[in-house]
Amino acid sequence: MAIIGVLLLAVVILAGVGVTLVPVILQQLNELANILPSWIDSGLQQLEAFQNWAATQQLPVNLRGLALQLLERLSNQFQSFTGRILGFAFDTIGVVVNILIAAVLTIYLILNGENLWNGIYQWFPEHIGTKVRQLLREDFQNYFIGQATLGAILAVLVTLAFVALRIPLALLFGIAIGFFSLFPFGTGIGIAIVSLLVALENFWLGVEVLGVAVALDQINSNIVAPRILGNLTGLNPVWVVISLLIGAKLGGVLGLLIAIPIASFIKDIADSWRAGELTQKIIPHEDGVKVTPMEINQENYISKS
C-alpha cells in the first residue's frame, strides 16, 4: 500500500507539472524560434552601431563578418533543434511506452531491489559488503537528490527574477538555466546562452540578465547548497575536474553525471581502508552479538579500568 501510494502521488505530481508547465514551455519555445530572426537582426544592428562607434574612435575592431557567420549558424542550429523538439513532443506513443517501462521497472526494483543487492553483496566479506553498501548508497543518493534540489531552487529563483525584470520568455529561460545546473559546470553554459539570446534583442538587457543570473547562482551555490548538502563529496576541486574528464571520456553524458559520486565513493572507500574499517573482521562475541576486534579490545580495556 505504501509503494502504491507513493507511486500514485508521484504520478499525480508529474502529471500536474506536465499539464501546467509543458504547454507553456512549448509555446515559449515556439515563440523563441519565431522571434529569433528578428533578435538576430537587432543584434546585427547593435553590432553595426558599435562598429561605427569604434571607427569614430579609431579603434581597430572588425567583428561584423565573424559575428554574422556565428549568428546565422546559431539561428540555423537552434531552429533545427527546436523543430526536432516539437516533433518529439508529439511522438506520444514512444513516450507512453517509455513511461510504462520505467514505472514497471521502478515497481520491480522497489519490491525486489533489496534481494538484488543482497545477492550482489553476498560475494563480499560481511564487514566489507556492509560498508560498501552504505557508502555507495549515501554517495549516489545525496549527490542526485542534492543536484535536483539545487537545480529546482535555482530555476525558481531565476524565473521569478526574470519575471520581475520583464525578461521575454522568462519561464523558458529560467527552467533552461535550472536544467543546465543539473550537469557539472553546466550552470555557466546555461547562463551564457540565455544572456547571449537576450543580448541579441537588447544588449544592456542581456548584461542585466547575466548579472542577475550569476548573482543568484552564487547565492544558491555558496549559501543554499552548504545548508542542503553540507560537505557533499569531500573531493578536492582538482579531483573533481579529473573525474569529470575521465567520466566524459569513458561514458559521455552518463559518465559525466555519475563521475562525481563514483569518485566520492572511491575516496570514501580509501578513507575507510586507511582507517582500518575494511580490515576488521566481524567475529561472534560471547553473548552472540557480532563485533569487531577493535570493539572487543575497547571492552576489555574498559573492564580492566
C-alpha positions as MATLAB code, in Angstrom:
seq = 'MAIIGVLLLAVVILAGVGVTLVPVILQQLNELANILPSWIDSGLQQLEAFQNWAATQQLPVNLRGLALQLLERLSNQFQSFTGRILGFAFDTIGVVVNILIAAVLTIYLILNGENLWNGIYQWFPEHIGTKVRQLLREDFQNYFIGQATLGAILAVLVTLAFVALRIPLALLFGIAIGFFSLFPFGTGIGIAIVSLLVALENFWLGVEVLGVAVALDQINSNIVAPRILGNLTGLNPVWVVISLLIGAKLGGVLGLLIAIPIASFIKDIADSWRAGELTQKIIPHEDGVKVTPMEINQENYISKS';
ca = [
       0.000    0.000    0.000;
       2.842    2.381    0.788;
       4.529    1.681   -2.552;
       1.253    2.189   -4.444;
       0.541    5.398   -2.522;
       3.971    6.876   -3.231;
       3.784    5.861   -6.888;
       0.329    7.407   -7.337;
       1.477   10.597   -5.605;
       4.495   10.819   -7.922;
       2.267   10.278  -10.977;
      -0.148   12.975   -9.820;
       2.680   15.454   -9.203;
       4.334   14.752  -12.554;
       1.012   14.941  -14.362;
       0.209   18.261  -12.691;
       3.580   19.688  -13.599;
       3.240   18.394  -17.145;
      -0.227   19.834  -17.651;
       0.680   23.256  -16.246;
       4.283   23.794  -17.379;
       4.881   21.723  -20.519;
       2.341   23.564  -22.739;
       3.719   26.935  -21.615;
       7.303   25.830  -22.228;
       6.463   24.501  -25.697;
       4.612   27.712  -26.505;
       7.537   29.876  -25.432;
       9.974   27.606  -27.270;
       7.976   28.004  -30.458;
       7.765   31.737  -29.854;
      11.530   31.907  -29.426;
      12.028   30.082  -32.728;
       9.758   32.632  -34.443;
      11.297   35.779  -32.957;
      14.907   34.626  -33.111;
      15.469   36.018  -36.647;
      14.291   39.464  -35.517;
      16.560   39.224  -32.479;
      19.460   38.376  -34.769;
      18.692   41.433  -36.912;
      18.588   43.549  -33.755;
      21.914   42.101  -32.669;
      23.451   42.917  -36.040;
      22.189   46.485  -35.790;
      23.696   46.851  -32.328;
      26.938   45.370  -33.592;
      26.971   47.780  -36.521;
      26.404   50.720  -34.170;
      29.312   49.528  -32.054;
      31.426   49.135  -35.189;
      30.652   52.714  -36.228;
      31.476   53.984  -32.755;
      34.785   52.072  -32.822;
      35.574   53.620  -36.228;
      34.968   57.123  -34.911;
      37.283   56.353  -32.006;
      39.874   54.907  -34.450;
      39.808   51.503  -32.764;
      40.983   48.533  -34.875;
      37.810   46.481  -34.407;
      36.096   44.471  -37.171;
      33.646   41.984  -35.756;
      30.747   42.225  -38.181;
      31.763   39.429  -40.556;
      32.611   36.971  -37.803;
      29.503   37.815  -35.784;
      27.278   37.461  -38.853;
      28.538   33.950  -39.524;
      28.159   32.936  -35.876;
      24.628   34.345  -35.605;
      23.484   32.677  -38.822;
      24.878   29.346  -37.714;
      23.268   29.755  -34.287;
      19.916   30.560  -35.881;
      20.016   27.553  -38.211;
      21.081   25.140  -35.497;
      18.551   26.438  -32.998;
      15.650   26.348  -35.433;
      16.578   22.808  -36.465;
      16.888   21.759  -32.825;
      13.553   23.408  -31.980;
      11.854   21.607  -34.831;
      13.160   18.268  -33.581;
      11.964   19.014  -30.055;
       8.478   19.925  -31.255;
       8.391   16.796  -33.394;
       9.369   14.591  -30.455;
       6.776   16.315  -28.276;
       4.011   14.910  -30.472;
       5.501   11.440  -30.640;
       3.274   10.271  -27.804;
       3.443    6.528  -28.444;
       7.143    6.234  -27.697;
       6.823    8.497  -24.670;
       3.966    6.445  -23.207;
       5.856    3.194  -23.750;
       8.972    4.574  -22.056;
       6.919    5.833  -19.117;
       5.234    2.455  -18.684;
       8.567    0.619  -18.848;
      10.086    2.994  -16.302;
       7.066    2.603  -13.996;
       7.134   -1.207  -14.184;
      10.901   -1.312  -13.650;
      10.582    1.076  -10.711;
       7.946   -1.116   -9.051;
      10.020   -4.259   -9.534;
      13.124   -2.571   -8.139;
      11.196   -1.296   -5.132;
       9.738   -4.725   -4.407;
      12.807   -6.843   -5.197;
      15.695   -4.386   -5.171;
      16.754   -5.355   -1.663;
      17.107   -9.006   -2.659;
      19.018   -7.997   -5.794;
      21.582   -6.011   -3.815;
      21.781   -8.736   -1.171;
      22.710  -11.212   -3.885;
      25.439   -8.896   -5.161;
      26.914   -8.017   -1.770;
      26.986  -11.613   -0.516;
      30.105  -12.078   -2.652;
      31.931   -9.648   -0.368;
      33.059  -10.384    3.179;
      30.338   -9.280    5.555;
      32.200   -6.326    7.075;
      33.306   -5.056    3.643;
      29.927   -5.571    1.970;
      28.116   -3.637    4.685;
      30.478   -0.683    4.422;
      30.466   -0.647    0.602;
      26.690   -0.777    0.539;
      26.358    2.102    2.977;
      28.861    4.364    1.217;
      27.585    3.620   -2.292;
      24.001    4.383   -1.328;
      24.873    7.583    0.514;
      27.154    8.992   -2.188;
      24.750    8.473   -5.094;
      21.594    9.345   -3.183;
      22.972   12.539   -1.660;
      24.510   13.712   -4.924;
      21.467   13.280   -7.181;
      18.911   14.479   -4.641;
      21.119   17.461   -3.844;
      21.673   18.343   -7.500;
      17.960   18.084   -8.290;
      17.033   20.230   -5.285;
      19.580   22.915   -6.092;
      18.564   22.920   -9.765;
      14.899   23.363   -8.843;
      15.698   26.180   -6.418;
      17.870   27.958   -8.991;
      15.182   27.582  -11.681;
      12.517   29.088   -9.400;
      14.743   31.983   -8.286;
      15.878   32.835  -11.813;
      12.351   32.572  -13.231;
      10.927   34.895  -10.547;
      13.761   37.367  -11.117;
      13.245   37.318  -14.885;
       9.502   37.841  -14.452;
      10.169   40.794  -12.141;
      12.596   42.276  -14.681;
      10.112   41.614  -17.511;
      12.543   39.463  -19.443;
      10.903   37.917  -22.520;
      10.298   34.152  -22.286;
      11.140   34.249  -18.570;
       9.773   30.773  -17.770;
      11.630   29.092  -20.631;
      14.929   30.774  -19.789;
      14.609   30.135  -16.043;
      13.883   26.427  -16.496;
      16.691   26.157  -19.062;
      19.238   27.540  -16.572;
      17.908   25.213  -13.865;
      18.207   22.242  -16.239;
      21.792   23.105  -17.170;
      22.660   23.318  -13.467;
      21.962   19.583  -13.125;
      25.186   18.929  -15.032;
      28.606   19.690  -13.558;
      29.763   23.138  -14.675;
      26.577   23.427  -16.742;
      25.165   26.471  -14.952;
      27.689   28.828  -16.553;
      26.892   27.436  -20.010;
      23.170   27.903  -19.491;
      23.570   31.457  -18.213;
      25.865   32.342  -21.119;
      23.399   31.007  -23.730;
      20.410   32.801  -22.191;
      22.349   36.063  -21.782;
      23.515   35.902  -25.397;
      19.985   35.331  -26.695;
      18.579   38.231  -24.673;
      21.508   40.452  -25.692;
      20.578   39.953  -29.333;
      17.320   41.780  -28.636;
      18.808   44.315  -26.199;
      22.467   44.355  -25.270;
      22.091   46.035  -21.886;
      19.161   43.782  -21.010;
      21.418   40.821  -21.755;
      24.067   42.251  -19.437;
      21.390   42.665  -16.766;
      20.293   39.056  -17.237;
      23.898   37.909  -16.946;
      24.462   39.857  -13.718;
      21.218   38.713  -12.075;
      21.660   35.060  -13.047;
      25.279   34.945  -11.881;
      24.343   36.617   -8.569;
      21.516   34.147   -7.939;
      23.777   31.226   -8.868;
      26.402   32.412   -6.373;
      23.761   32.727   -3.651;
      22.463   29.250   -4.471;
      25.950   27.720   -4.564;
      27.500   29.434   -1.536;
      24.542   29.908    0.835;
      21.807   27.411   -0.058;
      23.973   24.483   -1.189;
      26.042   24.147    2.012;
      22.875   24.104    4.114;
      21.215   21.446    1.964;
      24.168   19.268    1.070;
      26.849   20.095    3.603;
      30.127   18.591    2.530;
      28.712   16.677   -0.429;
      31.698   14.865   -1.837;
      34.738   15.923    0.154;
      36.723   15.870   -3.088;
      39.484   18.273   -3.925;
      38.450   20.509   -6.871;
      41.344   19.091   -8.898;
      39.995   15.553   -8.446;
      36.509   16.791   -9.374;
      37.799   18.092  -12.705;
      39.828   14.925  -13.333;
      36.863   12.680  -12.527;
      34.613   14.688  -14.872;
      37.136   14.434  -17.704;
      37.512   10.684  -17.228;
      33.757   10.173  -16.918;
      33.014   12.194  -20.056;
      35.722   10.343  -21.979;
      34.551    6.878  -20.964;
      30.788    7.292  -20.716;
      29.758   10.518  -22.434;
      26.821   12.278  -20.793;
      26.092    9.332  -18.478;
      29.718    9.227  -17.394;
      29.608   12.951  -16.735;
      26.587   12.506  -14.470;
      27.964    9.649  -12.361;
      31.621   10.701  -12.326;
      31.458   12.740   -9.108;
      29.507   10.223   -6.965;
      31.782    7.398   -8.134;
      34.872    9.478   -7.345;
      33.381   10.315   -3.943;
      32.686    6.621   -3.332;
      36.280    5.703   -4.219;
      37.556    8.368   -1.817;
      35.292    7.133    0.986;
      36.422    3.543    0.425;
      40.079    4.648    0.513;
      39.489    6.617    3.724;
      37.730    3.634    5.312;
      40.542    1.302    4.294;
      43.160    3.678    5.692;
      41.201    3.910    8.956;
      41.182    0.117    9.198;
      37.416   -0.240    8.874;
      37.656   -2.661    5.946;
      40.246   -4.908    7.574;
      38.298   -5.511   10.779;
      36.655   -8.901   10.596;
      33.342   -9.299   12.373;
      33.501  -12.194   14.858;
      30.867  -13.580   17.234;
      31.118  -12.390   20.837;
      30.269  -14.286   23.996;
      26.641  -13.132   24.038;
      26.166  -13.928   20.321;
      26.484  -10.338   19.099;
      28.856   -9.777   16.167;
      31.544   -7.227   16.952;
      34.949   -6.227   15.609;
      38.292   -6.939   17.329;
      38.670   -3.213   17.999;
      35.391   -3.197   19.919;
      36.486   -6.275   21.914;
      39.768   -4.581   22.845;
      37.920   -1.455   23.918;
      35.557   -3.554   26.023;
      38.458   -5.392   27.692;
      40.222   -2.095   28.348;
      37.128   -0.630   29.998;
      36.594   -3.750   32.148;
      40.225   -3.662   33.329;
      39.952    0.014   34.176;
];
